[in-house]
Short mmCIF file of C-alpha atoms in Angstrom, two decimals:
data_model
loop_
_atom_site.label_atom_id
_atom_site.label_comp_id
_atom_site.label_asym_id
_atom_site.label_seq_id
_atom_site.Cartn_x
_atom_site.Cartn_y
_atom_site.Cartn_z
CA MET N 15 0.17 0.03 0.57
CA VAL N 16 3.14 2.64 0.78
CA LYS N 17 4.00 1.61 -2.66
CA GLU N 18 1.36 2.90 -4.50
CA ILE N 19 0.47 6.03 -2.34
CA GLU N 20 4.48 7.07 -3.33
CA ARG N 21 3.93 5.98 -6.70
CA ALA N 22 1.21 8.42 -7.01
CA GLY N 23 3.93 10.93 -6.18
CA LEU N 24 2.39 11.61 -2.28
CA PRO N 25 5.26 11.39 0.15
CA VAL N 26 4.05 8.45 2.78
CA VAL N 27 5.05 7.40 5.87
CA HIS N 28 5.42 3.76 7.20
CA MET N 29 4.81 3.67 11.38
CA CYS N 30 4.84 -0.17 11.98
CA THR N 31 6.35 -2.44 14.32
CA VAL N 32 8.41 -5.27 11.82
CA VAL N 33 10.65 -3.27 10.87
CA PRO N 34 12.11 -6.57 8.30
CA ILE N 35 8.45 -6.46 6.33
CA SER N 36 8.44 -2.94 5.63
CA MET N 37 11.57 -3.11 4.32
CA THR N 38 9.94 -5.96 1.77
CA VAL N 39 7.58 -4.12 1.00
CA GLY N 40 9.35 -1.08 -0.71
CA ALA N 41 8.67 1.43 2.13
CA ASN N 42 11.07 4.46 1.95
CA ARG N 43 10.74 6.27 5.06
CA ILE N 44 9.98 4.23 8.12
CA VAL N 45 9.57 4.80 11.42
CA PRO N 46 9.41 1.44 14.23
CA THR N 47 6.46 1.26 16.11
CA VAL N 48 5.90 0.07 20.09
CA ALA N 49 3.63 -3.21 19.34
CA ILE N 50 1.72 -5.21 17.18
CA PRO N 51 -1.33 -5.46 18.86
CA HIS N 52 -0.89 -1.11 19.79
CA PRO N 53 2.08 -0.03 17.66
CA LEU N 54 0.47 3.36 19.06
CA GLY N 55 0.32 3.03 21.94
CA ASN N 56 0.88 0.93 25.28
CA PRO N 57 -1.51 -0.49 27.36
CA ALA N 58 0.83 -1.12 30.66
CA ILE N 59 1.75 2.60 31.15
CA GLY N 60 -0.80 4.85 31.86
CA ARG N 61 -3.33 7.44 29.59
CA GLY N 62 -1.14 10.10 29.91
CA GLU N 63 2.31 8.04 29.76
CA GLU N 64 1.01 6.67 26.64
CA LYS N 65 -0.70 9.70 24.40
CA GLU N 66 2.56 11.45 25.22
CA LEU N 67 4.32 8.06 23.68
CA ARG N 68 2.12 8.58 20.76
CA ARG N 69 2.67 11.96 20.14
CA GLY N 70 6.77 11.24 20.22
CA LEU N 71 6.35 9.32 17.83
CA VAL N 72 3.43 10.63 15.82
CA ARG N 73 6.37 14.04 15.76
CA ARG N 74 9.03 11.73 14.23
CA ALA N 75 6.56 10.59 11.49
CA LEU N 76 6.26 13.75 10.15
CA SER N 77 9.86 14.68 10.68
CA ALA N 78 9.83 11.89 8.25
CA LEU N 79 7.39 13.58 6.05
CA ALA N 80 9.53 16.33 5.93
CA THR N 81 12.85 14.39 4.94
CA ASP N 82 14.05 14.03 1.61
CA VAL N 83 15.68 10.85 1.89
CA ARG N 84 17.12 8.31 -0.64
CA GLY N 85 15.89 5.26 -0.63
CA GLN N 86 14.49 2.89 2.05
CA SER N 87 15.68 4.84 5.72
CA ASP N 88 14.34 3.84 9.24
CA PHE N 89 13.82 6.45 12.01
CA GLU N 90 14.42 5.07 14.28
CA GLU N 91 15.18 7.24 18.17
CA GLU N 92 18.17 9.18 18.10
CA MET Q 19 21.83 -50.13 10.62
CA SER Q 20 21.87 -46.24 10.95
CA GLU Q 21 19.43 -44.43 13.07
CA LYS Q 22 17.17 -41.95 11.91
CA VAL Q 23 17.01 -38.89 10.90
CA ARG Q 24 15.88 -36.59 14.05
CA ALA Q 25 13.73 -33.61 12.03
CA VAL Q 26 12.73 -30.67 15.01
CA HIS Q 27 9.91 -29.26 14.36
CA TYR Q 28 8.70 -25.19 14.90
CA LEU Q 29 5.27 -23.75 15.02
CA ASN Q 30 3.07 -20.99 16.08
CA GLN Q 31 0.87 -20.74 19.31
CA PHE Q 32 -1.71 -21.27 16.96
CA PHE Q 33 -0.10 -24.94 14.49
CA GLY Q 34 1.44 -25.55 18.10
CA GLN Q 35 -2.36 -26.07 19.95
CA ILE Q 36 -2.06 -23.50 22.11
CA GLY Q 37 -4.51 -20.81 21.45
CA GLY Q 38 -5.39 -17.57 18.95
CA GLU Q 39 -4.16 -14.19 18.69
CA ASP Q 40 -4.99 -13.76 22.62
CA LYS Q 41 -1.65 -15.79 23.39
CA ALA Q 42 0.22 -14.82 19.90
CA GLY Q 43 2.70 -13.08 22.56
CA ILE Q 44 3.59 -16.17 24.04
CA ALA Q 45 7.90 -16.96 24.33
CA PRO Q 46 9.54 -20.26 22.66
CA PHE Q 47 8.82 -23.62 24.57
CA ASP Q 48 9.51 -26.90 23.42
CA SER Q 49 7.80 -30.36 23.32
CA PRO Q 50 9.00 -34.08 22.71
CA GLY Q 51 8.09 -35.63 19.90
CA HIS Q 52 5.44 -33.34 17.27
CA VAL Q 53 2.71 -32.28 18.10
CA GLY Q 54 -0.12 -30.52 15.66
CA PRO Q 55 0.41 -30.93 11.77
CA GLY Q 56 3.79 -33.42 13.55
CA MET Q 57 1.95 -35.97 12.92
CA ALA Q 58 0.93 -35.92 9.49
CA PHE Q 59 5.23 -35.63 9.53
CA ALA Q 60 6.29 -38.36 11.32
CA ALA Q 61 3.46 -40.38 9.33
CA ALA Q 62 5.38 -38.92 5.99
CA PHE Q 63 8.24 -39.91 7.32
CA GLY Q 64 8.36 -43.87 7.95
CA ASP Q 65 11.15 -46.03 9.09
CA GLU Q 66 13.33 -42.58 6.94
CA ALA Q 67 13.20 -39.44 10.66
CA GLU Q 68 11.47 -38.90 13.52
CA ILE Q 69 10.63 -35.80 14.77
CA ALA Q 70 12.75 -36.02 17.75
CA GLY Q 71 10.80 -32.85 19.38
CA THR Q 72 8.67 -29.16 18.47
CA VAL Q 73 9.70 -25.78 19.11
CA ILE Q 74 6.70 -23.39 19.49
CA CYS Q 75 6.52 -19.75 19.87
CA GLY Q 76 4.44 -16.75 19.41
CA ASP Q 77 3.91 -15.22 16.24
CA THR Q 78 3.69 -11.87 17.92
CA TYR Q 79 6.45 -12.50 20.54
CA PHE Q 80 8.87 -13.94 17.23
CA GLY Q 81 7.88 -10.36 14.88
CA GLU Q 82 8.34 -7.92 18.02
CA ASN Q 83 11.59 -9.44 19.20
CA VAL Q 84 13.28 -11.12 15.80
CA GLU Q 85 16.61 -11.07 16.59
CA ARG Q 86 15.84 -12.01 20.38
CA ALA Q 87 12.97 -14.56 19.32
CA THR Q 88 15.63 -16.54 17.08
CA ASP Q 89 18.37 -17.35 19.76
CA GLU Q 90 16.09 -18.83 21.90
CA VAL Q 91 14.21 -20.59 19.76
CA ILE Q 92 18.03 -22.26 17.96
CA ALA Q 93 18.67 -23.04 22.01
CA LEU Q 94 15.51 -24.85 22.41
CA ILE Q 95 16.20 -26.63 19.01
CA GLU Q 96 19.66 -27.36 19.81
CA LYS Q 97 18.67 -30.10 23.00
CA TYR Q 98 17.08 -32.51 20.88
CA ARG Q 99 20.34 -32.54 18.22
CA PRO Q 100 18.37 -31.38 14.56
CA ASP Q 101 20.06 -33.68 11.19
CA LEU Q 102 16.95 -31.78 9.68
CA LEU Q 103 14.78 -28.91 10.27
CA ILE Q 104 10.76 -28.10 9.70
CA ALA Q 105 9.23 -25.54 10.09
CA GLY Q 106 5.20 -24.43 9.58
CA PRO Q 107 4.15 -24.75 6.92
CA ALA Q 108 3.20 -20.66 7.39
CA PHE Q 109 1.52 -20.83 4.26
CA ASN Q 110 -0.19 -16.15 3.97
CA ALA Q 111 0.64 -15.99 7.80
CA GLY Q 112 3.08 -12.71 7.23
CA ARG Q 113 4.19 -13.03 11.28
CA TYR Q 114 4.86 -16.94 10.78
CA GLY Q 115 6.28 -16.64 7.68
CA ILE Q 116 8.66 -14.40 8.96
CA ALA Q 117 9.48 -16.86 12.27
CA CYS Q 118 9.46 -20.39 10.02
CA GLY Q 119 11.99 -18.33 7.62
CA ALA Q 120 14.51 -16.76 10.01
CA VAL Q 121 14.38 -19.76 12.04
CA CYS Q 122 15.90 -21.93 9.52
CA ALA Q 123 18.52 -18.99 8.27
CA ALA Q 124 19.78 -19.39 11.73
CA ALA Q 125 19.71 -23.37 11.89
CA ALA Q 126 21.27 -23.91 8.32
CA GLU Q 127 24.06 -21.57 9.54
CA ARG Q 128 24.22 -22.74 13.34
CA PHE Q 129 24.21 -26.40 12.35
CA GLY Q 130 24.88 -26.88 8.73
CA ILE Q 131 21.72 -28.89 8.74
CA PRO Q 132 18.95 -29.24 6.20
CA VAL Q 133 16.35 -26.83 6.57
CA VAL Q 134 12.48 -26.76 4.72
CA THR Q 135 9.73 -24.67 5.05
CA GLY Q 136 6.38 -23.93 3.47
CA MET Q 137 5.08 -20.50 1.98
CA TYR Q 138 2.10 -18.90 0.22
CA PRO Q 139 4.12 -17.53 -2.66
CA GLU Q 140 3.21 -13.67 -1.00
CA ASN Q 141 4.15 -14.01 2.03
CA PRO Q 142 6.63 -11.24 3.15
CA GLY Q 143 8.48 -14.30 4.03
CA VAL Q 144 9.26 -15.70 1.19
CA ASP Q 145 11.24 -12.62 -0.62
CA MET Q 146 13.16 -11.96 3.12
CA TYR Q 147 14.29 -16.05 3.43
CA ARG Q 148 14.33 -18.21 -0.06
CA LYS Q 149 17.94 -17.72 0.16
CA ASP Q 150 18.57 -19.14 2.98
CA ALA Q 151 15.47 -21.75 2.84
CA TYR Q 152 13.89 -24.40 0.99
CA ILE Q 153 10.38 -22.92 0.42
CA VAL Q 154 8.53 -25.15 -0.45
CA GLU Q 155 4.68 -23.11 -2.48
CA THR Q 156 2.12 -24.40 -0.93
CA GLY Q 157 -1.72 -22.25 -1.09
CA GLY Q 158 -3.36 -19.91 0.70
CA SER Q 159 -4.00 -21.04 4.01
CA ALA Q 160 -4.26 -24.38 6.41
CA ALA Q 161 -6.42 -25.92 3.53
CA GLY Q 162 -3.00 -26.21 1.26
CA MET Q 163 -1.93 -28.88 5.01
CA ARG Q 164 -2.84 -31.84 3.17
CA LYS Q 165 -0.87 -30.93 0.00
CA ALA Q 166 2.00 -28.91 1.62
CA VAL Q 167 3.31 -31.97 4.46
CA PRO Q 168 3.96 -34.64 1.59
CA LEU Q 169 6.30 -31.84 -0.75
CA MET Q 170 8.28 -30.99 2.68
CA ALA Q 171 8.28 -34.47 3.75
CA ARG Q 172 9.57 -35.35 0.02
CA LEU Q 173 12.17 -32.75 0.18
CA ALA Q 174 13.65 -32.72 3.30
CA LEU Q 175 13.96 -36.64 2.85
CA ARG Q 176 15.98 -35.69 -0.45
CA LEU Q 177 18.12 -32.65 1.01
CA VAL Q 178 19.12 -35.27 3.93
CA ARG Q 179 20.55 -37.80 1.86
CA GLY Q 180 21.83 -35.38 -0.34
CA GLU Q 181 20.46 -36.14 -3.79
CA PRO Q 182 20.09 -33.18 -5.85
CA THR Q 183 16.88 -31.29 -5.59
CA ASP Q 184 15.07 -28.47 -8.34
CA PRO Q 185 12.46 -26.58 -7.69
CA ALA Q 186 9.95 -27.61 -10.35
CA ALA Q 187 10.73 -30.80 -9.79
CA ASP Q 188 10.90 -30.75 -5.92
CA GLY Q 189 8.01 -27.90 -5.17
CA TYR Q 190 9.66 -25.50 -3.98
CA LEU Q 191 10.40 -21.81 -4.69
CA SER Q 192 13.34 -21.66 -6.69
CA ARG Q 193 16.65 -20.05 -4.19
CA GLY Q 194 18.22 -17.70 -7.40
CA ILE Q 195 21.22 -20.17 -7.08
CA ARG Q 196 22.51 -20.92 -10.38
CA ARG Q 197 24.67 -24.48 -11.36
CA ASN Q 198 26.45 -25.20 -14.32
CA TYR Q 199 26.39 -28.02 -16.31
CA PHE Q 200 27.03 -28.88 -20.37
CA ALA Q 201 24.29 -28.58 -22.82
CA GLY Q 202 23.57 -30.02 -25.81
CA LYS Q 203 23.57 -27.47 -27.61
CA ARG Q 204 25.19 -24.84 -27.56
CA GLY Q 205 23.77 -21.15 -26.41
CA SER Q 206 23.39 -18.90 -29.85
CA GLU Q 207 21.39 -22.03 -30.90
CA ARG Q 208 18.94 -22.67 -28.02
CA ALA Q 209 19.08 -18.56 -28.44
CA VAL Q 210 17.69 -19.11 -32.30
CA GLU Q 211 15.02 -21.64 -31.24
CA MET Q 212 13.45 -20.24 -28.24
CA LEU Q 213 13.02 -16.22 -30.87
CA VAL Q 214 11.51 -18.80 -33.25
CA ARG Q 215 8.95 -20.04 -30.84
CA LYS Q 216 8.19 -16.29 -29.10
CA LEU Q 217 8.07 -15.70 -32.85
CA SER Q 218 5.01 -18.23 -33.50
CA GLY Q 219 3.31 -17.99 -30.68
CA GLU Q 220 4.50 -21.29 -28.56
CA GLY Q 221 5.57 -20.78 -25.76
CA PHE Q 222 9.12 -20.64 -24.51
CA ALA Q 223 11.27 -20.84 -21.01
CA THR Q 224 13.47 -18.32 -20.79
CA GLU Q 225 16.93 -19.94 -18.79
CA TYR Q 226 17.77 -16.89 -17.06
CA PRO Q 227 14.45 -15.13 -15.40
CA MET Q 228 15.08 -11.25 -14.56
CA PRO Q 229 14.61 -10.65 -11.20
CA GLN Q 230 11.03 -8.53 -10.76
CA PHE Q 231 12.41 -4.79 -8.85
CA ASP Q 232 9.33 -2.58 -8.13
CA ARG Q 233 11.45 -0.64 -6.30
CA VAL Q 234 9.37 3.07 -5.81
CA GLU Q 235 11.61 6.31 -5.23
CA PRO Q 236 10.76 8.00 -2.38
CA GLY Q 237 8.10 10.85 -2.52
CA PRO Q 238 9.67 14.55 -1.89
CA PRO Q 239 9.73 16.09 1.34
CA VAL Q 240 6.66 17.78 2.40
CA ALA Q 241 8.27 21.09 2.17
CA ASP Q 242 6.79 23.16 5.68
CA ILE Q 243 5.18 20.12 7.51
CA SER Q 244 2.91 23.55 9.60
CA LYS Q 245 0.74 24.19 6.60
CA ALA Q 246 0.23 20.81 5.37
CA THR Q 247 -2.71 18.58 5.04
CA ILE Q 248 -1.88 14.61 6.16
CA ALA Q 249 -3.98 12.17 5.72
CA LEU Q 250 -3.80 9.10 7.89
CA VAL Q 251 -4.54 6.02 6.06
CA THR Q 252 -4.33 2.38 8.04
CA SER Q 253 -4.24 -1.62 7.77
CA GLY Q 254 -4.50 -2.03 10.89
CA GLY Q 255 -8.88 -1.84 10.36
CA ILE Q 256 -9.46 0.92 12.18
CA VAL Q 257 -13.82 1.21 11.58
CA PRO Q 258 -16.57 3.34 12.94
CA LYS Q 259 -17.87 1.12 15.30
CA GLY Q 260 -19.97 -1.84 13.75
CA ASN Q 261 -18.22 -1.96 11.08
CA PRO Q 262 -20.29 -0.17 8.69
CA ASP Q 263 -18.71 -1.70 5.58
CA ARG Q 264 -19.05 -4.95 6.68
CA ILE Q 265 -14.64 -5.70 6.47
CA GLU Q 266 -13.39 -8.99 6.39
CA SER Q 267 -11.44 -9.81 9.05
CA SER Q 268 -9.21 -11.35 6.93
CA SER Q 269 -8.50 -11.79 3.43
CA ALA Q 270 -10.44 -7.71 2.71
CA SER Q 271 -12.56 -7.42 -0.15
CA LYS Q 272 -12.87 -4.13 0.10
CA PHE Q 273 -11.50 -0.81 2.22
CA GLY Q 274 -13.16 2.25 4.09
CA LYS Q 275 -13.11 6.04 4.12
CA TYR Q 276 -14.56 7.56 7.00
CA ASP Q 277 -15.64 11.42 7.84
CA LEU Q 278 -13.27 12.58 10.95
CA GLU Q 279 -15.28 16.22 11.19
CA GLY Q 280 -15.95 16.65 14.20
CA VAL Q 281 -13.57 13.63 15.34
CA GLU Q 282 -11.42 14.77 18.22
CA ASP Q 283 -10.42 10.97 19.97
CA LEU Q 284 -10.99 7.40 19.16
CA THR Q 285 -12.65 5.62 21.51
CA ASP Q 286 -14.54 1.73 22.62
CA GLN Q 287 -18.03 4.09 21.76
CA THR Q 288 -16.68 5.12 17.90
CA HIS Q 289 -14.54 3.21 16.23
CA GLN Q 290 -12.74 -0.62 16.59
CA THR Q 291 -11.06 -2.60 14.94
CA ALA Q 292 -12.25 -5.51 11.92
CA HIS Q 293 -8.84 -7.03 11.76
CA GLY Q 294 -7.92 -10.53 12.37
CA GLY Q 295 -4.67 -11.31 12.95
CA TYR Q 296 -3.81 -9.78 15.67
CA ASP Q 297 -5.59 -9.36 20.16
CA PRO Q 298 -8.16 -6.81 19.24
CA ILE Q 299 -8.13 -6.27 23.44
CA TYR Q 300 -5.49 -3.06 22.85
CA ALA Q 301 -7.04 -0.85 19.82
CA ASN Q 302 -10.65 -1.73 20.48
CA GLU Q 303 -10.27 -0.37 23.64
CA ASP Q 304 -8.17 2.78 22.55
CA PRO Q 305 -8.61 3.04 18.87
CA ASP Q 306 -5.94 5.99 18.63
CA ARG Q 307 -2.89 3.30 19.49
CA VAL Q 308 -3.35 2.25 15.95
CA LEU Q 309 -4.51 5.51 13.85
CA PRO Q 310 -3.65 8.32 16.57
CA VAL Q 311 -6.53 10.77 16.04
CA ASP Q 312 -6.14 12.71 19.22
CA VAL Q 313 -2.63 13.50 18.72
CA MET Q 314 -2.99 14.16 15.31
CA ARG Q 315 -6.44 16.87 16.74
CA ASP Q 316 -3.71 18.11 18.93
CA LEU Q 317 -0.10 18.50 16.43
CA GLU Q 318 -3.33 20.37 14.13
CA ARG Q 319 -4.46 22.63 17.20
CA GLU Q 320 -1.18 23.78 18.62
CA GLY Q 321 -0.31 24.77 14.38
CA ALA Q 322 2.31 21.81 13.76
CA ILE Q 323 0.39 20.60 11.28
CA GLY Q 324 -2.36 22.45 8.57
CA LYS Q 325 -4.25 20.40 9.23
CA LEU Q 326 -5.69 16.54 9.35
CA HIS Q 327 -7.52 15.45 6.32
CA ARG Q 328 -10.91 15.14 6.92
CA TYR Q 329 -11.28 11.31 5.46
CA PHE Q 330 -8.92 8.43 7.03
CA TYR Q 331 -8.45 5.37 4.74
CA ALA Q 332 -9.07 1.85 6.55
CA THR Q 333 -8.40 -1.66 5.23
CA VAL Q 334 -7.65 -4.93 6.50
CA GLY Q 335 -4.37 -6.01 6.11
CA ASN Q 336 -4.43 -9.48 7.20
CA GLY Q 337 -3.88 -12.44 4.08
CA THR Q 338 -5.63 -9.56 2.07
CA SER Q 339 -3.24 -10.51 -1.39
CA VAL Q 340 -1.29 -7.79 -2.92
CA ALA Q 341 -2.62 -7.01 -6.25
CA ASN Q 342 -5.94 -6.51 -3.79
CA SER Q 343 -3.88 -4.01 -1.51
CA ARG Q 344 -2.46 -2.35 -4.51
CA LYS Q 345 -6.12 -1.20 -6.01
CA TYR Q 346 -7.06 -0.39 -2.71
CA ALA Q 347 -4.41 1.78 -2.09
CA ALA Q 348 -4.33 2.92 -5.84
CA ASP Q 349 -7.84 4.15 -5.31
CA ILE Q 350 -7.03 5.93 -1.99
CA ALA Q 351 -4.11 7.81 -3.38
CA GLU Q 352 -6.17 9.12 -6.34
CA GLU Q 353 -8.53 10.53 -3.73
CA LEU Q 354 -5.64 11.61 -1.85
CA VAL Q 355 -3.83 13.33 -4.81
CA GLY Q 356 -7.30 15.03 -6.15
CA ALA Q 357 -8.26 16.15 -2.79
CA GLY Q 358 -4.71 18.44 -2.48
CA VAL Q 359 -3.04 16.53 -0.12
CA ASP Q 360 0.68 16.76 1.28
CA GLY Q 361 1.65 13.65 2.84
CA VAL Q 362 0.73 10.35 4.29
CA ILE Q 363 1.07 8.83 7.66
CA LEU Q 364 0.49 4.83 6.99
CA THR Q 365 0.01 2.59 10.30
CA SER Q 366 0.31 -1.02 10.41
CA THR Q 367 -0.64 -3.71 12.88
#
């Protein structure tokens, strides 16, 4: 899906937990996430802290969208 | 009198008879003898080989910790001093395919033994591990078990005996290995014959299939995120409560387009997941865990993004064919471009 959207000329960032799959399907901007059933959350922590975690991941995705990349890039935590 | 070949069988929590998605987080453990589909393998091996032990690991556990899980599984496999490793078959299950591939690759490297698994050609594990493991081509679902087991067992025994194998004859997906041989006719003759067959509309088989590279260049970066319209798309199956379009929990036949006008936060009252390939408890409790509408609204208010696109798009990426996924995404992309969207966040489970 990422590839088809990008083929249409739109930059797309793939947020997913299993990065090797994302690489295989051809995503170019990849942000690794928390876990398969809850990529953008963590039920083990409080709701407030969880939202902060999600916010951090989304901000990283947005900065990936604003970054010029060549080939496949994994935007892991710095 | 030679002893029986000792095989170890790798299974996920489902085929290992532990449970469904609610047990997919289970760490690896082993059990002597065969479990589940191992019985059919034991029967197919006859007197030549036996399943000494079975190692079982949850698909989510494996997918989330590929390296650690591989090491743990390998340590359990080692206990049985294997001559052969059988994994799966995984059919079209993505996480399971990756686990089978990773375990096979590691076992081949660590123990130098033949490794055989089985997958549907679209399983992501195929592209990742076809060079490292013998992957027998199977159907897309467990209904293909009866056909897969004899092929996998036969190939495994041939490999153990050191017999030559061939992808077409033995039913496995090409590993991309070229073997030298002396042909009866020289290359120019074969090429002309092939050309004549092609021109006369007859079938011909190339001697060197071209690898298929389908890479898309990265889209240009968004110039100014604070003015950009960002759309959310997911393969994680987030839909309005009640799943109005009845998107299927696996092999989805459609995608949905849903209005976010006035929606500030996804809750268990408003949205849910339709996805049948992961434990839905967390996504149903708070769908923002898959589709982050709440923080996108905050960022929109704060001016960090221009705006969140009015609609989100969702399908279920669970055994959904590559051809269908392509079609859905092409349709979605066309709408997004038409609506003036500048960038897309696509989330997957």
